[in-house]
mmCIF file of C-alpha atoms and ligand atoms in Angstrom:
data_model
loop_
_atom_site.group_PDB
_atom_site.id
_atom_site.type_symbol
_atom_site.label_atom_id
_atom_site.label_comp_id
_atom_site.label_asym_id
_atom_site.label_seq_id
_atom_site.Cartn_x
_atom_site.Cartn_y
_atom_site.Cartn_z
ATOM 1 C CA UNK A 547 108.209 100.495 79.014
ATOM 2 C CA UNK A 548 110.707 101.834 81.219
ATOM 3 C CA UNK A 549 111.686 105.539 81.508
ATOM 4 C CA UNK A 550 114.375 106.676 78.812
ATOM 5 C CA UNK A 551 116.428 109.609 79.462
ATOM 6 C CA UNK A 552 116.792 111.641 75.829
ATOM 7 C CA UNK A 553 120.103 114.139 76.730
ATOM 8 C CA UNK A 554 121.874 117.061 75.458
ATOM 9 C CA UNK A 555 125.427 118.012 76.388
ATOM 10 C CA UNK A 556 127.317 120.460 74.586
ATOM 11 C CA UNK A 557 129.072 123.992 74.475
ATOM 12 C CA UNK A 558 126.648 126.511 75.225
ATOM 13 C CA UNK A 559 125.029 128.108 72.357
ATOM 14 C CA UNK A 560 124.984 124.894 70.569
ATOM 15 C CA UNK A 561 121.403 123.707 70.650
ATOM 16 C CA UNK A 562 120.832 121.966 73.605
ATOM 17 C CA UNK A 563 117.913 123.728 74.984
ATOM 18 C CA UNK A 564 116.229 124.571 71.805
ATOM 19 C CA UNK A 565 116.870 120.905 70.330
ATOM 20 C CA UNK A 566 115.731 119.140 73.806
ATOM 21 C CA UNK A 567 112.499 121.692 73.812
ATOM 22 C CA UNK A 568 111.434 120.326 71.066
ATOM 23 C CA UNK A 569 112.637 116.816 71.238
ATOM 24 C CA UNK A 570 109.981 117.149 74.436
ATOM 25 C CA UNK A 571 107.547 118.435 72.027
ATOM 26 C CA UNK A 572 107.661 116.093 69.182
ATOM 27 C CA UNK A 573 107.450 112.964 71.907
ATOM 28 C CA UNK A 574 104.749 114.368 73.223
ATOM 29 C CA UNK A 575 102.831 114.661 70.041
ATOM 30 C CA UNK A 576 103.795 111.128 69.334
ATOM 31 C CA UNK A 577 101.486 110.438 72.256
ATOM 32 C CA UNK A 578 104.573 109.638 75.014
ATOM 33 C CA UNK A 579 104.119 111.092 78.178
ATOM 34 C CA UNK A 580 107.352 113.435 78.630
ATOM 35 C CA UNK A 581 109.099 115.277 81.544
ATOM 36 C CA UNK A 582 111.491 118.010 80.077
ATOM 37 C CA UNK A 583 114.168 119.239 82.278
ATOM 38 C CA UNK A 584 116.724 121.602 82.486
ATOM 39 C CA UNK A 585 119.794 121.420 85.061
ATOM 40 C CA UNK A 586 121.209 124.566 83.535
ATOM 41 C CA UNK A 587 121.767 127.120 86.053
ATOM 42 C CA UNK A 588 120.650 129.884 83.628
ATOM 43 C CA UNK A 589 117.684 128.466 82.283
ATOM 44 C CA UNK A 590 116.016 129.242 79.107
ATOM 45 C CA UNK A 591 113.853 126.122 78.229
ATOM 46 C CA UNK A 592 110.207 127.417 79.165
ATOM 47 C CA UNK A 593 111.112 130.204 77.179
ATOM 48 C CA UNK A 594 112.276 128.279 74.200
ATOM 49 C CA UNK A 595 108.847 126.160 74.921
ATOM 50 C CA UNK A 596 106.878 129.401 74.631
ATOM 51 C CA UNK A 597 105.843 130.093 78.604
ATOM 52 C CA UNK A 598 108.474 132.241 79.930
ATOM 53 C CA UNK A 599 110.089 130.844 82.953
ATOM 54 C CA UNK A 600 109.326 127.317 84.837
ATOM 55 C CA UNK A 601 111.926 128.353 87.438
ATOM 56 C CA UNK A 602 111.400 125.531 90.820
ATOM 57 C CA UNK A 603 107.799 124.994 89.409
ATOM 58 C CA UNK A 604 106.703 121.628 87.285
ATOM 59 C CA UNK A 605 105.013 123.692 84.785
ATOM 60 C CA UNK A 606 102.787 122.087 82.229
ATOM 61 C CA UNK A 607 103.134 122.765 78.686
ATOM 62 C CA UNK A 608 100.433 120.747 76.791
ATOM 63 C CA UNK A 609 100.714 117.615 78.585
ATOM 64 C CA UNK A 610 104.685 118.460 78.751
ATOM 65 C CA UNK A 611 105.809 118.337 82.282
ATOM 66 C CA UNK A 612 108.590 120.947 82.256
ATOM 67 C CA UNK A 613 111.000 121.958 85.192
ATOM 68 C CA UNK A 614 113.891 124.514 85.475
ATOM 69 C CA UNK A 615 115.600 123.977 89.019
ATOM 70 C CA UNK A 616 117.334 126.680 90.872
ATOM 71 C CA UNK A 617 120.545 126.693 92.435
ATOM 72 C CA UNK A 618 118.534 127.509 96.028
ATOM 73 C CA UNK A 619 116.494 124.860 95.147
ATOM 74 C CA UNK A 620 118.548 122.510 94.368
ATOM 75 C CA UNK A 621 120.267 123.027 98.004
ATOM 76 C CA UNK A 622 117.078 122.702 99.652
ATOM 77 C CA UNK A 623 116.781 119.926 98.525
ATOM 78 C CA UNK A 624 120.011 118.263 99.063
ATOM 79 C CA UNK A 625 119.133 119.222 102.326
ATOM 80 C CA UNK A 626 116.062 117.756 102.906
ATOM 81 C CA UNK A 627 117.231 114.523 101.223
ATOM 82 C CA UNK A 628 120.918 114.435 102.762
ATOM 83 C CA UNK A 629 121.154 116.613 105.489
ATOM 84 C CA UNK A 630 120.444 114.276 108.592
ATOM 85 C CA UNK A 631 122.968 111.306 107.005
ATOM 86 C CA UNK A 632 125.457 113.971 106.326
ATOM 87 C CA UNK A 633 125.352 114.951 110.029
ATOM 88 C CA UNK A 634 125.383 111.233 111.371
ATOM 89 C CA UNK A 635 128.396 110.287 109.158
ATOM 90 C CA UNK A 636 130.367 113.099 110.453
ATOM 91 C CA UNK A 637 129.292 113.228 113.784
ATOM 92 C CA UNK A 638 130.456 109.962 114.183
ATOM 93 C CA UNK A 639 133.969 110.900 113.350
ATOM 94 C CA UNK A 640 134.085 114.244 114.947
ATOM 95 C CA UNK A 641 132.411 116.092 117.399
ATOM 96 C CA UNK A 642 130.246 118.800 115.217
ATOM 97 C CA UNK A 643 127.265 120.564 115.546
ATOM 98 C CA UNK A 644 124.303 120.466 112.548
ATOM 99 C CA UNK A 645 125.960 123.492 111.202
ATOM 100 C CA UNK A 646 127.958 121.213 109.349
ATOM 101 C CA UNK A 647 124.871 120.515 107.068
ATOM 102 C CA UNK A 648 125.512 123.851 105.387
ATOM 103 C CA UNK A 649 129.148 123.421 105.541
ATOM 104 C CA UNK A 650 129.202 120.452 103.070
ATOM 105 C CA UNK A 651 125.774 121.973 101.683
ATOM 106 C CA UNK A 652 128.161 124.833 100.359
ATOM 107 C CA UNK A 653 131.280 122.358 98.757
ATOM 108 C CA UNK A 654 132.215 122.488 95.180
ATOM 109 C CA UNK A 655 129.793 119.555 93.117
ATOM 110 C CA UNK A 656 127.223 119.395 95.793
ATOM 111 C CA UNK A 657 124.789 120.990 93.959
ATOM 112 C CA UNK A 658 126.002 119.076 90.421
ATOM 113 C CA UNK A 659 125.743 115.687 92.076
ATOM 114 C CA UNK A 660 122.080 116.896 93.607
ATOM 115 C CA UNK A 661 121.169 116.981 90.133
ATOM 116 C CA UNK A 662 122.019 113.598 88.433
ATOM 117 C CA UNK A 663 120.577 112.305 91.759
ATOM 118 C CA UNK A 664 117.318 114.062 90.838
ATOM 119 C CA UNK A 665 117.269 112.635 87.358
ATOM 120 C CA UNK A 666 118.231 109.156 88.719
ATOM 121 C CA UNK A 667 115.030 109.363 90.922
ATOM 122 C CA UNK A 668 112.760 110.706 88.436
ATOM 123 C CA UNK A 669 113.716 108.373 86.567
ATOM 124 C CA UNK A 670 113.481 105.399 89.013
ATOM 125 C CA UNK A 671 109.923 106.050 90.287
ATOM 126 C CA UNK A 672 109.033 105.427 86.164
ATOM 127 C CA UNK A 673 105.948 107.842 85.815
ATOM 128 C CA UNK A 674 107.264 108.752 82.173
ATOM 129 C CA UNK A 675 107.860 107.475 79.260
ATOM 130 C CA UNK A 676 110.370 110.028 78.561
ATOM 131 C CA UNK A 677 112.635 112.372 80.483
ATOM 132 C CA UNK A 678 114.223 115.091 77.935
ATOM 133 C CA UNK A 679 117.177 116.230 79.825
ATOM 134 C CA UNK A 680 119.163 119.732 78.966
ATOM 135 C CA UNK A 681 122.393 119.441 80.945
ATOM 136 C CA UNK A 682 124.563 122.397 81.823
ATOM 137 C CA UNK A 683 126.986 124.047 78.909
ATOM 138 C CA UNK A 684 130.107 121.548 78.456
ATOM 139 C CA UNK A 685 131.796 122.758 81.600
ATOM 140 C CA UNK A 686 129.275 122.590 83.981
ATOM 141 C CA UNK A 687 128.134 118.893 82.495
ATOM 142 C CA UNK A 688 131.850 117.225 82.635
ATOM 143 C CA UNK A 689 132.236 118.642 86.546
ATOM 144 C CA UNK A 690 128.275 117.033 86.985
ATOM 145 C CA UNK A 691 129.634 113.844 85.352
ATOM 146 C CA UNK A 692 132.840 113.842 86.978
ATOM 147 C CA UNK A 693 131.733 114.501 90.779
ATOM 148 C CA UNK A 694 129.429 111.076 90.142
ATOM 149 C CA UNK A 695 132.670 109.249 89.647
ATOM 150 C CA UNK A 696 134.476 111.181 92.314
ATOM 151 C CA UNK A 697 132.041 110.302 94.855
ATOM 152 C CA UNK A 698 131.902 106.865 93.897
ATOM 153 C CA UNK A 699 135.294 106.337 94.336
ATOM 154 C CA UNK A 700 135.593 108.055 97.624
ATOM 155 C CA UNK A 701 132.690 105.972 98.984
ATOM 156 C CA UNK A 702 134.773 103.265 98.388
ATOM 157 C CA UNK A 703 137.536 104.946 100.782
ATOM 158 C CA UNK A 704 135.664 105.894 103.290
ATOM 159 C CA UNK A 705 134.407 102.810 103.851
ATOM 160 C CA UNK A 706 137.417 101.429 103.885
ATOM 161 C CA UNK A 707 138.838 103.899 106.985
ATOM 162 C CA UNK A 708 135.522 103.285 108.750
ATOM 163 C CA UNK A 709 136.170 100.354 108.931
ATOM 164 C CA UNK A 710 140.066 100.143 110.214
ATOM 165 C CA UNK A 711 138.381 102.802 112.888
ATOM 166 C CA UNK A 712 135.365 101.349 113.337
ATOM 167 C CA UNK A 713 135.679 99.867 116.899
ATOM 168 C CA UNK A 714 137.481 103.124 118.605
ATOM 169 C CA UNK A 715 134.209 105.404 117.074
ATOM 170 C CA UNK A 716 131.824 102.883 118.265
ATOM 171 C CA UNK A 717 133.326 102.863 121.473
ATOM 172 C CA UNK A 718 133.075 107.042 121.333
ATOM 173 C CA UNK A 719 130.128 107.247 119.722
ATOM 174 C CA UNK A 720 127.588 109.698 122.027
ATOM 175 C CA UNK A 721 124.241 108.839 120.649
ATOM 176 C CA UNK A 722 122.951 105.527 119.469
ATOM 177 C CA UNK A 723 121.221 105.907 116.303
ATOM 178 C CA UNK A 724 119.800 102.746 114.540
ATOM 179 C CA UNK A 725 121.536 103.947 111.100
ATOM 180 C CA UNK A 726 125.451 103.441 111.566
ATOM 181 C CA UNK A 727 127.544 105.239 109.625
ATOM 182 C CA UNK A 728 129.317 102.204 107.737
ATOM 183 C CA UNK A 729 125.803 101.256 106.356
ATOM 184 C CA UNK A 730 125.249 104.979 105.097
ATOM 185 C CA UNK A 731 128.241 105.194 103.615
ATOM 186 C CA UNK A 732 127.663 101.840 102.194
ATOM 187 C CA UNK A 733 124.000 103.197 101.171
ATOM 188 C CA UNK A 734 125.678 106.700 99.448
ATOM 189 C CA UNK A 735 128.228 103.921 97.450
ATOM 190 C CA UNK A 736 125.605 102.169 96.245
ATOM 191 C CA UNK A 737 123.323 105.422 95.072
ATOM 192 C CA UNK A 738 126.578 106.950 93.240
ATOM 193 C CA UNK A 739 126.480 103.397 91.397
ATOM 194 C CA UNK A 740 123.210 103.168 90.524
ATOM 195 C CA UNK A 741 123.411 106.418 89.134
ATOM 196 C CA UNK A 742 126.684 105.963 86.783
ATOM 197 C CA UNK A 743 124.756 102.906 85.587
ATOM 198 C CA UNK A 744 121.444 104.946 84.905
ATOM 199 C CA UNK A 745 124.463 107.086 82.737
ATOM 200 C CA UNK A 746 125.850 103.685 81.105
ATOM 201 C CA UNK A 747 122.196 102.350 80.500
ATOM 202 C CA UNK A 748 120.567 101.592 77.338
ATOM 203 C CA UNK A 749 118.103 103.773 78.451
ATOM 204 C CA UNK A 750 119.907 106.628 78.396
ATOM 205 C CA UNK A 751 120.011 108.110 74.959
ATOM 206 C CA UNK A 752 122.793 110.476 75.123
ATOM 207 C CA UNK A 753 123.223 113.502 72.447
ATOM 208 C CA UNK A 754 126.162 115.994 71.723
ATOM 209 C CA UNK A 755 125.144 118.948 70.226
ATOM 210 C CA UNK A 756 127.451 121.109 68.528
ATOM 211 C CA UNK A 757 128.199 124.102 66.267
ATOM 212 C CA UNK A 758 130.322 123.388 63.081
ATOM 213 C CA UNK A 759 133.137 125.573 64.461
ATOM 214 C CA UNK A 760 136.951 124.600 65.035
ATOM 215 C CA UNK A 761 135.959 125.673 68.802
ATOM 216 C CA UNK A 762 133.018 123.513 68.702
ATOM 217 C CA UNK A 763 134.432 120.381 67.588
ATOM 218 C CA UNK A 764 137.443 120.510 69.837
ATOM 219 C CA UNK A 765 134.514 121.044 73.176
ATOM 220 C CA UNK A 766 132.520 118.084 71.218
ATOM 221 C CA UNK A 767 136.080 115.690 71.186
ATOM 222 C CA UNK A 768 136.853 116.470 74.655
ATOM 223 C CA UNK A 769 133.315 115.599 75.813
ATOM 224 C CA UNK A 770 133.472 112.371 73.567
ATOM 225 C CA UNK A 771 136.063 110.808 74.957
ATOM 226 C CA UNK A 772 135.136 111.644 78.112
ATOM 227 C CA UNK A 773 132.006 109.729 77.904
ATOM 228 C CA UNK A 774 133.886 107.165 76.103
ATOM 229 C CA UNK A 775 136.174 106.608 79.250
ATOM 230 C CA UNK A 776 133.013 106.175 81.574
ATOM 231 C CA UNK A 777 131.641 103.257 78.913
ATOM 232 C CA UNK A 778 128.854 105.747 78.480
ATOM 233 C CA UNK A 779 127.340 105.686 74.512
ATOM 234 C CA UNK A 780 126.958 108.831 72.509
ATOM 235 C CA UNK A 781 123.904 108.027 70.011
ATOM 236 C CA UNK A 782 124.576 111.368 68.301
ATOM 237 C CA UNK A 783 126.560 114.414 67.633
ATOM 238 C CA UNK A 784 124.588 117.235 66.495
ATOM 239 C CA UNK A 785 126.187 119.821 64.036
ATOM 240 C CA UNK A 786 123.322 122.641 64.924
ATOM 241 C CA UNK A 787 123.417 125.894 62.574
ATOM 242 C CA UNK A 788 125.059 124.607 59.603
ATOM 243 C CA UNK A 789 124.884 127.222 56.833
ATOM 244 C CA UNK A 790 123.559 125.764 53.573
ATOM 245 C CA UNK A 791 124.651 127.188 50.547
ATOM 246 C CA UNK A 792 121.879 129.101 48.261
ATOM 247 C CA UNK A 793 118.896 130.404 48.735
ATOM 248 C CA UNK A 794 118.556 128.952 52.082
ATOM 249 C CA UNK A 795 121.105 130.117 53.577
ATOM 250 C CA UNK A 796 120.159 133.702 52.121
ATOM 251 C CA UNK A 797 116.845 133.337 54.090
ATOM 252 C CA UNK A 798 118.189 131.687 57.420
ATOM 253 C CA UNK A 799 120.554 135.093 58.066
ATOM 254 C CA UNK A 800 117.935 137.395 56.840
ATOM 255 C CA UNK A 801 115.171 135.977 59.672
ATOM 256 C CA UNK A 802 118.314 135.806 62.027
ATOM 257 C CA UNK A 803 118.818 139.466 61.515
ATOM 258 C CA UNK A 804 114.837 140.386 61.783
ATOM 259 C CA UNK A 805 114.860 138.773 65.072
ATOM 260 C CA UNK A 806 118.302 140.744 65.950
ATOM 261 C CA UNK A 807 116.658 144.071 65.193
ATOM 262 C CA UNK A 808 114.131 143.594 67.542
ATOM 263 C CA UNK A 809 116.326 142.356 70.095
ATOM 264 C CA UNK A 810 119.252 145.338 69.837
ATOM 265 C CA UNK A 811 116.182 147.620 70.427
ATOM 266 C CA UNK A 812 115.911 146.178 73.682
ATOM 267 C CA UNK A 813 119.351 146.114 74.468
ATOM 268 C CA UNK A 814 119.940 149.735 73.869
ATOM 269 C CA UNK A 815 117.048 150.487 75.584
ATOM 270 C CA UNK A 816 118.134 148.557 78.542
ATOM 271 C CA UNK A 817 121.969 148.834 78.587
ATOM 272 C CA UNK A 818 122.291 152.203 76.900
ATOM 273 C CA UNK A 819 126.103 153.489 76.927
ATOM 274 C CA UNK A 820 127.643 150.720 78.188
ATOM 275 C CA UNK A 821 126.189 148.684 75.253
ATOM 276 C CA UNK A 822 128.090 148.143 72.054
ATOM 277 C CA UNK A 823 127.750 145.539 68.873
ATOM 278 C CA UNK A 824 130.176 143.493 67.000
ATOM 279 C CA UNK A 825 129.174 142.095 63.873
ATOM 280 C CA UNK A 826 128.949 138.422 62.311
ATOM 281 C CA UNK A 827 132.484 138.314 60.940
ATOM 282 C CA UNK A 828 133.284 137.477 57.101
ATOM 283 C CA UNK A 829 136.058 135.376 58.466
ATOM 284 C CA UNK A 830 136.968 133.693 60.820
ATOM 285 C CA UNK A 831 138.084 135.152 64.193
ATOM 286 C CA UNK A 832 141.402 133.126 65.132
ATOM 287 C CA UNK A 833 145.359 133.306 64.768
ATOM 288 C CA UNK A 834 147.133 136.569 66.091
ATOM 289 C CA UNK A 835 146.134 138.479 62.550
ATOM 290 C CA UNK A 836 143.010 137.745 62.340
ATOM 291 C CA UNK A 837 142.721 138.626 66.265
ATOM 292 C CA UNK A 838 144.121 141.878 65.777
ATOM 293 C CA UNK A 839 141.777 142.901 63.363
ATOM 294 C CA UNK A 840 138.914 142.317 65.608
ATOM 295 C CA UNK A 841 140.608 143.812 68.537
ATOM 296 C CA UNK A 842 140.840 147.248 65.875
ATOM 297 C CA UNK A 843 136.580 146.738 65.520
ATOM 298 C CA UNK A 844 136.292 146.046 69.257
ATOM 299 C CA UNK A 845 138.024 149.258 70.193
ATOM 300 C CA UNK A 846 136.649 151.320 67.810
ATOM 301 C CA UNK A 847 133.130 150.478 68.567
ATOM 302 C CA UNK A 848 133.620 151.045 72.489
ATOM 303 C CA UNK A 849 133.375 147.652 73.569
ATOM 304 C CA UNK A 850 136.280 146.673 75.454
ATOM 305 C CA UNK A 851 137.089 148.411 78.420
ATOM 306 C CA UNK A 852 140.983 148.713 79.626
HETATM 307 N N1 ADP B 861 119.176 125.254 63.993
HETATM 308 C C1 ADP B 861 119.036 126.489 64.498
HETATM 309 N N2 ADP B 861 118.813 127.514 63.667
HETATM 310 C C2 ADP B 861 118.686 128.780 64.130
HETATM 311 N N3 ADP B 861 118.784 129.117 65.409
HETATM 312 C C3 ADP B 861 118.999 128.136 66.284
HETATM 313 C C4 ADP B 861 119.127 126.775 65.896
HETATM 314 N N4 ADP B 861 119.359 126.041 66.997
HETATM 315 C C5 ADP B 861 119.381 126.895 68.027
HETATM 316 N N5 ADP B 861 119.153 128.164 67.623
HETATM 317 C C6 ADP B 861 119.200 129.384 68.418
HETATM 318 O O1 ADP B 861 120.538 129.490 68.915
HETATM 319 C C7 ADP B 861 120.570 130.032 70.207
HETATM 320 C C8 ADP B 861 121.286 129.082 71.151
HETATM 321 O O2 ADP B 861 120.531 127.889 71.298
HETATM 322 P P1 ADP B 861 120.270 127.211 72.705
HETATM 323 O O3 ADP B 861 119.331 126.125 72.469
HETATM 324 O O4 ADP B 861 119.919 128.236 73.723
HETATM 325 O O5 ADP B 861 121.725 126.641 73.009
HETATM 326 P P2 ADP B 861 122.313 126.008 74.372
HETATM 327 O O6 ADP B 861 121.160 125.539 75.178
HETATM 328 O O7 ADP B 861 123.204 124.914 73.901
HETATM 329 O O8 ADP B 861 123.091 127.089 75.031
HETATM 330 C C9 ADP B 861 119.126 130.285 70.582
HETATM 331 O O9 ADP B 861 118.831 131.637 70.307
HETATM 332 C C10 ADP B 861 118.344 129.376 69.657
HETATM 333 O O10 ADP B 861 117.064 129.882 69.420
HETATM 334 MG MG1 MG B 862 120.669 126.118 77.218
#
C-alpha cells in the first residue's frame, strides 16, 4: 500500500500533538508500521508518547518511529540538500561567493518549506505504512502551506526571466557546470509540485483539530477555507475538550486540577516571584466588560507588568 500521511493542523492547544501521538499509537497496535512526526518548533510529542524528548533523533517508541526536528536541523539540512543548486542558480545571475548559501539559508519560509519537503520525501521513498504528521500551531502551518504555493509560483517566473536572459548569462557564465540553471529551476518547479500534490492526494488524510471556543472556530474557518482554496480535503474537524454535562464532566476538571497541583508546584518552584495564576473563568473572557473584569484579577494577582 502506499504511504498515507494522517495530519493535524490547528490552533495550538487544540490537540494536535496529543491526538497525532496517539493516532501513531493506535496504528501501530493495529499492526501498521508508523513514522510519527512533529514539525513544531517547540516540540512536545515524545513527551506526550511517554519518552521525553526525540529532539533531531528517530527515536523508537515500540515499533513507533518518532522524530522532533530542530530549527538547526532543519537548516542543516536544507543545506546539505540545497545548498550547492542554490549557489549555481545565483551564481549564474550574479557574481557571489558561497556565502550566499547562508544568506537564503536565513530567508523567511526556508526552514517551513524544508519541512513539507522532508515529509514529501519520507513519504516518497514508501518505507511506512503510515506517517502521523503534527504540523506547527495554525500560524506556523498556513505560512508552511503558503510558502509551497509561493515557491511554486515563483519557479514559474524565474524560469520565465531565465529564459528572456538566457543567452547574455551563458555567454558570462565563468564556470561550466553540467547542471544549468534553467534545468534546476525547472527541477525546484517540479519538486514544489509534487509536493502540493502529495498535499491534494488521497493519501493525505488531513485533520483540523480544534477547541469548542468562539476563538477556536474562527482559527478552524480560516484554516478551512484555506485548504479549500488549494483543492486540499479536510477529512475531519476535531472539537477536542468538549465538556460533557454530569458526572463526567465533574471528573474530567477534578483530574485536570490533580495534574495542575502538581504542575504549579513546579512552577513556583522554578519561576518564584515572577510567577502568578489566573483561574479557569466561570465565563467567558470577551467584550470590553467582561475584559475588564479580568484585567481587575490580572492586576490584583501580580501578573501583568506595566
Ligand atoms: N481530550 C483531552 N482531554 C484532556 N486534555 C487534553 C485533551 N486533548 C489534549 N489535552 C491536553 O491539552 C493540552 C494541549 O494539547 P496538545 O496536544 O499539546 O495541543 P497542540 O499540540 O495542539 O498544541 C495538553 O496538555 C494535552 O495533554
Ligand atoms: Mg503541539
Amino acid at each position: 500500500m502506499a504511504t498515507k500521511i494522517v495530519s493535524f493542523w490547528g490552533k495550538g492547544g487544540t490537540g494536535k500533538t496529543t491526538i497525532a501521538a496517539a493516532t501513531a499509537v493506535g496504528l501501530e497496535e493495529a499492526g501498521y508500521k508508523v513514522f510519527v512526526f512533529s514539525s513544531d518548533p517547540t516540540p512536545t510529542l515524545c513527551l506526550a508518547l511517554g519518552v521525553g524528548n526525540c529532539v533531531d533523533r528517530l527515536t523508537r517508541v515500540g515499533r513507533i518511529e518518532a522524530l522532533e526536528l530542530s530549527e538547526e536541523t532543519v537548516l542543516r539540512l536544507w543545506r546539505e540538500r540545497f545548498g550547492d543548486e542554490v549557489y549555481e542558480v545565483i551564481s549564474a545571475f550574479l557574481p557571489v561567493g558561497r556565502e550566499i548559501i547562508d544568506y537564503v539559508a536565513g530567508a523567511p519560509g526556508i526552514s517551513d518549506q524544508f519541512l513539507m519537503y522532508y515529509v514529501y520525501e519520507v513519504w516518497r521513498r514508501g518505507d511506512y505504512d503510515y506517517i502521523v504528521w503534527d504540523t506547527p500551531a495554525a500560524g506556523g502551518g498556513l505560512r508552511m502551506l503558503r510558502i509551497e504555493y509561493e515557491l511554486y509560483q515563483h519557479m514559474t517566473e524565474a524560469a520565465k526571466l531565465y529564459l528572456r536572459v538566457k543567452g547574455v548569462l551563458e555567454k558570462l557564465r565563468r564556470k561550466t557546470t553540467t547542471r544549468t540553471p534553467d534545468k534546476l529551476i525547472e527541477e525546484w518547479k517540479e519538486l514544489a509540485k509534487a509536493i502540493l500534490d502529495m498535499l491534494a492526494s488521497n493519501n493525505h488524510l488531513l485533520h483540523i483539530t480544534t477547541t469548542a471556543d468562539l476563538l477556536g472556530l474562527a482559527v478552524t474557518r480560516k484554516l478551512y477555507s484555506e485548504f479549500n482554496m488549494h483543492n486540499i480535503r479536510v477529512r475531519r474537524v476535531i472539537a477536542n475538550m468538549v465538556l460533557e454535562r454530569g458526572q463526567s464532566c465533574l471528573a474530567s476538571i477534578e483530574e485536570l486540577a490533580r495534574e495542575q497541583q502538581t504542575v504549579l508546584e513546579e512552577l513556583e518552584k522554578q519561576f518564584g516571584e515572577i510567577m502568578c495564576s489566573v483561574p479557569l473563568l466561570e465565563w467567558r473572557p470577551r467584550g470590553r466588560q467582561a475584559l475588564l473584569k479580568l484585567w481587575e484579577l490580572l492586576e490584583k494577582n501580580g501578573c501583568v507588568v506595566f
